[in-house]
mmCIF file of C-alpha atoms and ligand atoms in Angstrom:
data_model
loop_
_atom_site.group_PDB
_atom_site.id
_atom_site.type_symbol
_atom_site.label_atom_id
_atom_site.label_comp_id
_atom_site.label_asym_id
_atom_site.label_seq_id
_atom_site.Cartn_x
_atom_site.Cartn_y
_atom_site.Cartn_z
ATOM 1 C CA MET A 1 25.520 -5.316 7.184
ATOM 2 C CA LYS A 2 24.648 -1.160 7.654
ATOM 3 C CA PHE A 3 21.688 -0.232 9.402
ATOM 4 C CA PHE A 4 19.736 2.242 8.103
ATOM 5 C CA LEU A 5 16.973 4.134 10.286
ATOM 6 C CA ASP A 6 13.601 3.967 8.501
ATOM 7 C CA THR A 7 11.758 7.352 9.982
ATOM 8 C CA ALA A 8 12.211 11.051 8.961
ATOM 9 C CA ASN A 9 11.715 12.608 12.978
ATOM 10 C CA LEU A 10 15.095 13.818 13.931
ATOM 11 C CA ASN A 11 14.721 12.900 17.425
ATOM 12 C CA GLU A 12 15.015 9.218 16.519
ATOM 13 C CA ILE A 13 17.607 9.549 14.320
ATOM 14 C CA ARG A 14 19.663 11.630 17.072
ATOM 15 C CA ASP A 15 18.999 8.488 19.114
ATOM 16 C CA ALA A 16 20.215 6.347 17.367
ATOM 17 C CA ALA A 17 23.350 7.968 16.433
ATOM 18 C CA THR A 18 24.233 7.505 20.245
ATOM 19 C CA PHE A 19 24.691 4.037 19.735
ATOM 20 C CA GLY A 20 26.855 4.565 16.485
ATOM 21 C CA ILE A 21 24.890 1.490 14.736
ATOM 22 C CA ALA A 22 23.257 4.540 12.193
ATOM 23 C CA ASP A 23 25.166 3.639 8.937
ATOM 24 C CA GLY A 24 22.046 5.970 6.516
ATOM 25 C CA VAL A 25 18.393 7.251 7.332
ATOM 26 C CA THR A 26 16.008 6.619 4.400
ATOM 27 C CA THR A 27 12.923 8.174 3.927
ATOM 28 C CA ASN A 28 9.319 8.178 1.850
ATOM 29 C CA PRO A 29 5.954 10.792 1.864
ATOM 30 C CA SER A 30 4.425 9.101 4.540
ATOM 31 C CA LEU A 31 7.941 9.336 7.013
ATOM 32 C CA ILE A 32 7.864 12.709 5.882
ATOM 33 C CA ALA A 33 4.254 13.421 6.713
ATOM 34 C CA LYS A 34 4.114 12.623 9.943
ATOM 35 C CA GLU A 35 6.496 14.700 10.906
ATOM 36 C CA GLY A 36 4.011 17.709 10.592
ATOM 37 C CA GLY A 37 4.838 20.908 8.408
ATOM 38 C CA VAL A 38 8.292 20.947 8.001
ATOM 39 C CA ASP A 39 9.695 21.890 4.708
ATOM 40 C CA PHE A 40 11.311 18.830 2.995
ATOM 41 C CA LYS A 41 14.072 20.249 2.579
ATOM 42 C CA GLU A 42 15.009 21.806 5.564
ATOM 43 C CA HIS A 43 14.434 18.816 6.538
ATOM 44 C CA ILE A 44 16.825 16.189 5.152
ATOM 45 C CA ALA A 45 19.417 18.672 5.080
ATOM 46 C CA ALA A 46 18.718 18.559 9.048
ATOM 47 C CA ILE A 47 18.462 14.754 9.089
ATOM 48 C CA CYS A 48 21.676 14.989 6.578
ATOM 49 C CA GLU A 49 23.701 16.989 9.231
ATOM 50 C CA ILE A 50 23.219 14.281 11.811
ATOM 51 C CA VAL A 51 23.684 10.958 9.390
ATOM 52 C CA ALA A 52 27.128 10.925 6.439
ATOM 53 C CA GLY A 53 25.951 7.995 5.348
ATOM 54 C CA PRO A 54 22.810 7.752 2.906
ATOM 55 C CA VAL A 55 19.977 10.094 2.817
ATOM 56 C CA SER A 56 16.753 8.917 0.323
ATOM 57 C CA ALA A 57 14.798 11.554 0.031
ATOM 58 C CA GLU A 58 12.116 10.451 -1.959
ATOM 59 C CA VAL A 59 10.552 11.956 -5.311
ATOM 60 C CA THR A 60 6.700 12.582 -6.100
ATOM 61 C CA SER A 61 6.009 13.526 -9.179
ATOM 62 C CA GLN A 62 5.148 10.660 -11.756
ATOM 63 C CA ASP A 63 6.766 11.788 -14.939
ATOM 64 C CA THR A 64 10.303 11.544 -15.502
ATOM 65 C CA GLU A 65 10.943 14.997 -16.143
ATOM 66 C CA GLY A 66 9.237 15.603 -12.528
ATOM 67 C CA MET A 67 11.736 13.245 -10.736
ATOM 68 C CA LEU A 68 14.423 14.773 -12.585
ATOM 69 C CA ARG A 69 13.669 18.135 -11.403
ATOM 70 C CA GLU A 70 12.931 16.259 -8.211
ATOM 71 C CA GLY A 71 15.847 14.648 -8.121
ATOM 72 C CA ARG A 72 18.834 16.949 -9.308
ATOM 73 C CA ASP A 73 17.634 19.532 -6.574
ATOM 74 C CA TYR A 74 17.550 16.731 -3.884
ATOM 75 C CA ALA A 75 20.712 15.826 -5.074
ATOM 76 C CA ALA A 76 21.686 19.471 -3.877
ATOM 77 C CA ILE A 77 20.771 19.800 -0.824
ATOM 78 C CA ALA A 78 23.971 17.737 0.496
ATOM 79 C CA LYS A 79 26.325 14.813 -0.552
ATOM 80 C CA ASN A 80 24.470 12.331 1.159
ATOM 81 C CA VAL A 81 21.345 12.453 -0.255
ATOM 82 C CA VAL A 82 20.510 10.210 -2.414
ATOM 83 C CA VAL A 83 17.034 10.588 -4.689
ATOM 84 C CA LYS A 84 14.571 7.756 -4.133
ATOM 85 C CA CYS A 85 12.746 6.915 -7.373
ATOM 86 C CA PRO A 86 9.809 4.396 -7.269
ATOM 87 C CA LEU A 87 9.579 1.044 -9.696
ATOM 88 C CA THR A 88 7.228 2.511 -12.930
ATOM 89 C CA ARG A 89 8.692 3.146 -16.308
ATOM 90 C CA GLU A 90 8.856 6.417 -15.365
ATOM 91 C CA GLY A 91 10.519 6.084 -12.507
ATOM 92 C CA LEU A 92 13.781 3.748 -13.532
ATOM 93 C CA LYS A 93 13.967 6.706 -16.827
ATOM 94 C CA ALA A 94 14.708 8.906 -14.145
ATOM 95 C CA THR A 95 17.072 6.097 -12.209
ATOM 96 C CA ARG A 96 18.832 5.556 -15.444
ATOM 97 C CA ALA A 97 19.469 9.242 -16.123
ATOM 98 C CA LEU A 98 20.636 10.203 -12.439
ATOM 99 C CA SER A 99 22.881 7.849 -12.386
ATOM 100 C CA ASP A 100 24.108 8.608 -15.821
ATOM 101 C CA ASP A 101 24.905 12.225 -13.604
ATOM 102 C CA GLY A 102 26.839 10.570 -10.852
ATOM 103 C CA ILE A 103 23.315 10.659 -8.713
ATOM 104 C CA LYS A 104 23.409 7.751 -6.639
ATOM 105 C CA VAL A 105 19.308 6.429 -7.006
ATOM 106 C CA ASN A 106 17.502 4.210 -4.507
ATOM 107 C CA VAL A 107 14.487 2.325 -6.424
ATOM 108 C CA THR A 108 11.897 2.045 -4.324
ATOM 109 C CA LEU A 109 8.182 0.220 -3.466
ATOM 110 C CA CYS A 110 10.031 -3.149 -5.152
ATOM 111 C CA PHE A 111 7.512 -6.371 -4.616
ATOM 112 C CA SER A 112 9.629 -8.851 -7.559
ATOM 113 C CA ALA A 113 13.072 -10.563 -8.168
ATOM 114 C CA GLY A 114 11.686 -9.251 -12.248
ATOM 115 C CA GLN A 115 11.644 -5.249 -11.096
ATOM 116 C CA ALA A 116 14.720 -5.613 -9.632
ATOM 117 C CA ILE A 117 16.345 -6.879 -12.449
ATOM 118 C CA MET A 118 15.447 -3.905 -14.087
ATOM 119 C CA ALA A 119 16.443 -1.727 -11.146
ATOM 120 C CA ALA A 120 19.760 -3.045 -11.265
ATOM 121 C CA LYS A 121 20.388 -2.291 -15.393
ATOM 122 C CA ALA A 122 18.537 1.195 -15.120
ATOM 123 C CA GLY A 123 21.922 1.407 -12.440
ATOM 124 C CA ALA A 124 19.591 1.942 -9.172
ATOM 125 C CA SER A 125 22.643 2.874 -6.011
ATOM 126 C CA PHE A 126 19.957 0.282 -3.870
ATOM 127 C CA ILE A 127 17.537 -1.682 -4.462
ATOM 128 C CA SER A 128 14.744 -1.703 -1.608
ATOM 129 C CA PRO A 129 12.329 -4.972 -1.410
ATOM 130 C CA PHE A 130 9.508 -4.226 0.952
ATOM 131 C CA ILE A 131 9.452 -7.514 2.911
ATOM 132 C CA GLY A 132 6.677 -6.521 5.579
ATOM 133 C CA ARG A 133 3.963 -5.300 3.014
ATOM 134 C CA LEU A 134 4.529 -8.340 1.131
ATOM 135 C CA ASP A 135 4.039 -10.910 4.076
ATOM 136 C CA ASP A 136 0.992 -8.076 5.080
ATOM 137 C CA ILE A 137 -1.022 -9.868 1.993
ATOM 138 C CA GLY A 138 -0.007 -13.143 2.805
ATOM 139 C CA GLU A 139 3.376 -13.903 0.318
ATOM 140 C CA ASP A 140 6.599 -14.168 2.376
ATOM 141 C CA GLY A 141 8.675 -11.190 1.777
ATOM 142 C CA LEU A 142 12.037 -13.101 2.971
ATOM 143 C CA VAL A 143 10.896 -15.229 -0.152
ATOM 144 C CA LEU A 144 11.502 -12.169 -2.500
ATOM 145 C CA LEU A 145 14.812 -10.857 -0.807
ATOM 146 C CA GLN A 146 16.806 -14.070 -1.206
ATOM 147 C CA SER A 147 15.646 -14.477 -4.190
ATOM 148 C CA ILE A 148 17.364 -11.073 -6.074
ATOM 149 C CA ILE A 149 20.424 -12.032 -3.374
ATOM 150 C CA ASP A 150 20.247 -14.954 -5.543
ATOM 151 C CA VAL A 151 20.275 -13.222 -8.526
ATOM 152 C CA TYR A 152 21.838 -10.091 -8.185
ATOM 153 C CA ARG A 153 25.329 -12.793 -6.857
ATOM 154 C CA ASN A 154 25.242 -14.121 -10.439
ATOM 155 C CA TYR A 155 26.537 -10.677 -12.011
ATOM 156 C CA GLU A 156 28.975 -8.070 -11.191
ATOM 157 C CA TRP A 157 25.821 -5.603 -10.221
ATOM 158 C CA LYS A 158 27.054 -1.723 -8.600
ATOM 159 C CA THR A 159 23.120 -1.807 -6.995
ATOM 160 C CA GLU A 160 23.283 -2.940 -3.132
ATOM 161 C CA VAL A 161 20.213 -4.812 -1.442
ATOM 162 C CA LEU A 162 18.559 -2.710 0.979
ATOM 163 C CA ALA A 163 16.292 -4.429 2.643
ATOM 164 C CA ALA A 164 13.046 -2.160 3.356
ATOM 165 C CA SER A 165 9.775 -2.693 5.458
ATOM 166 C CA ILE A 166 10.866 -4.211 7.793
ATOM 167 C CA ARG A 167 8.746 -4.627 10.797
ATOM 168 C CA HIS A 168 10.604 -7.514 13.467
ATOM 169 C CA PRO A 169 13.635 -7.984 14.570
ATOM 170 C CA ILE A 170 13.158 -11.556 12.685
ATOM 171 C CA HIS A 171 13.394 -9.935 9.362
ATOM 172 C CA VAL A 172 16.780 -7.809 10.511
ATOM 173 C CA ILE A 173 18.264 -11.045 11.517
ATOM 174 C CA GLU A 174 17.223 -13.730 8.160
ATOM 175 C CA ALA A 175 18.287 -10.431 6.163
ATOM 176 C CA ALA A 176 21.134 -10.487 7.932
ATOM 177 C CA ARG A 177 21.203 -14.228 6.858
ATOM 178 C CA MET A 178 21.005 -14.103 3.325
ATOM 179 C CA GLY A 179 23.623 -11.419 2.670
ATOM 180 C CA ALA A 180 21.596 -8.285 2.566
ATOM 181 C CA ASP A 181 23.674 -5.086 2.050
ATOM 182 C CA ILE A 182 21.681 -3.554 3.899
ATOM 183 C CA ALA A 183 18.042 -3.641 6.199
ATOM 184 C CA THR A 184 16.295 -0.087 6.925
ATOM 185 C CA MET A 185 14.386 -0.567 10.079
ATOM 186 C CA PRO A 186 12.008 1.435 12.115
ATOM 187 C CA PHE A 187 13.507 2.203 15.519
ATOM 188 C CA LYS A 188 11.093 0.249 17.209
ATOM 189 C CA VAL A 189 12.927 -2.591 15.777
ATOM 190 C CA ILE A 190 16.665 -1.005 16.443
ATOM 191 C CA ASP A 191 15.477 -0.753 20.131
ATOM 192 C CA GLN A 192 14.431 -4.775 20.057
ATOM 193 C CA LEU A 193 16.811 -5.861 18.573
ATOM 194 C CA PHE A 194 18.270 -5.278 22.087
ATOM 195 C CA ASN A 195 16.349 -7.229 24.054
ATOM 196 C CA HIS A 196 16.316 -10.197 25.723
ATOM 197 C CA PRO A 197 14.466 -10.867 29.082
ATOM 198 C CA LEU A 198 17.295 -13.270 30.014
ATOM 199 C CA THR A 199 19.776 -10.441 30.115
ATOM 200 C CA ASP A 200 18.207 -8.038 32.106
ATOM 201 C CA LYS A 201 17.351 -11.384 34.725
ATOM 202 C CA GLY A 202 21.022 -12.007 34.834
ATOM 203 C CA GLN A 203 22.209 -8.445 35.069
ATOM 204 C CA ALA A 204 19.417 -8.523 37.607
ATOM 205 C CA GLN A 205 20.795 -11.165 39.603
ATOM 206 C CA PHE A 206 24.843 -10.245 39.058
ATOM 207 C CA LEU A 207 23.825 -6.655 40.519
ATOM 208 C CA ALA A 208 22.076 -8.167 43.440
ATOM 209 C CA ASP A 209 24.778 -10.829 44.428
ATOM 210 C CA TRP A 210 26.903 -8.341 43.983
ATOM 211 C CA HIS A 211 25.264 -5.906 46.628
ATOM 212 C CA LYS A 212 23.959 -9.143 49.014
ATOM 213 C CA SER A 213 28.314 -9.905 49.178
ATOM 214 C CA GLY A 214 28.132 -6.535 51.259
ATOM 215 C CA ARG A 215 30.013 -4.367 47.690
ATOM 216 C CA LYS A 216 28.703 -1.027 46.611
HETATM 217 C C1 E4P B 301 11.592 2.633 2.818
HETATM 218 O O1 E4P B 301 12.672 2.781 1.740
HETATM 219 C C2 E4P B 301 10.444 2.261 3.329
HETATM 220 O O2 E4P B 301 10.532 3.588 3.640
HETATM 221 C C3 E4P B 301 9.969 1.371 3.794
HETATM 222 O O3 E4P B 301 10.655 0.595 4.407
HETATM 223 C C4 E4P B 301 8.426 1.367 3.767
HETATM 224 O O4 E4P B 301 7.999 0.670 5.269
HETATM 225 P P1 E4P B 301 6.574 0.172 5.648
HETATM 226 O O5 E4P B 301 5.518 -0.795 4.514
HETATM 227 O O6 E4P B 301 6.814 -0.130 7.028
HETATM 228 O O7 E4P B 301 5.921 1.686 5.431
#
């Protein structure tokens, strides 16, 4: 399973890159807004310099024409830019046109298996089911993820399943158990995946015993 970082923060992206596990980055308008008044295209270019894998840049137009204009513009920033389109009728029309032009599209805001089928039929390179946001409203986001993976396994569609809106390590572990192609997560979740109190305790004990025996 590939690990994408769900952030637009350059420091977090640099930190994750030092672990050697950042296979890509997903941004969205809210994450970009958190970075203050940055120039969007320059900021995406800066992310693409740090990470060689796919970097999602989301369109904000509502209509297909606007999405196509933005998408083509963003795709020219760097060769690893993936255009992110919303799972709306207009978004899927844009997805079809962009992917016919050879531009990769990540279809975002997916909340049903039916929507995921439509995105695959539109030629999406990635489908992003939002697990955490379903959990937030009392539905099980992981059930949706499993359902999409089951459906996609029946066909030769090239669309990769990108588990999104991940809130904690259990989401990552379960997505991996199901065989999701990618999980995109905040830096905090990557950091939490390292942690176990018994690792800390065991390491402290090993070092204490080592020093007690007179070794330096
Ligand atoms: C995915 O590409 C989105 O940016 C993201 O996963 C949304 O997550 P959130 O529900 O934590 O905002």
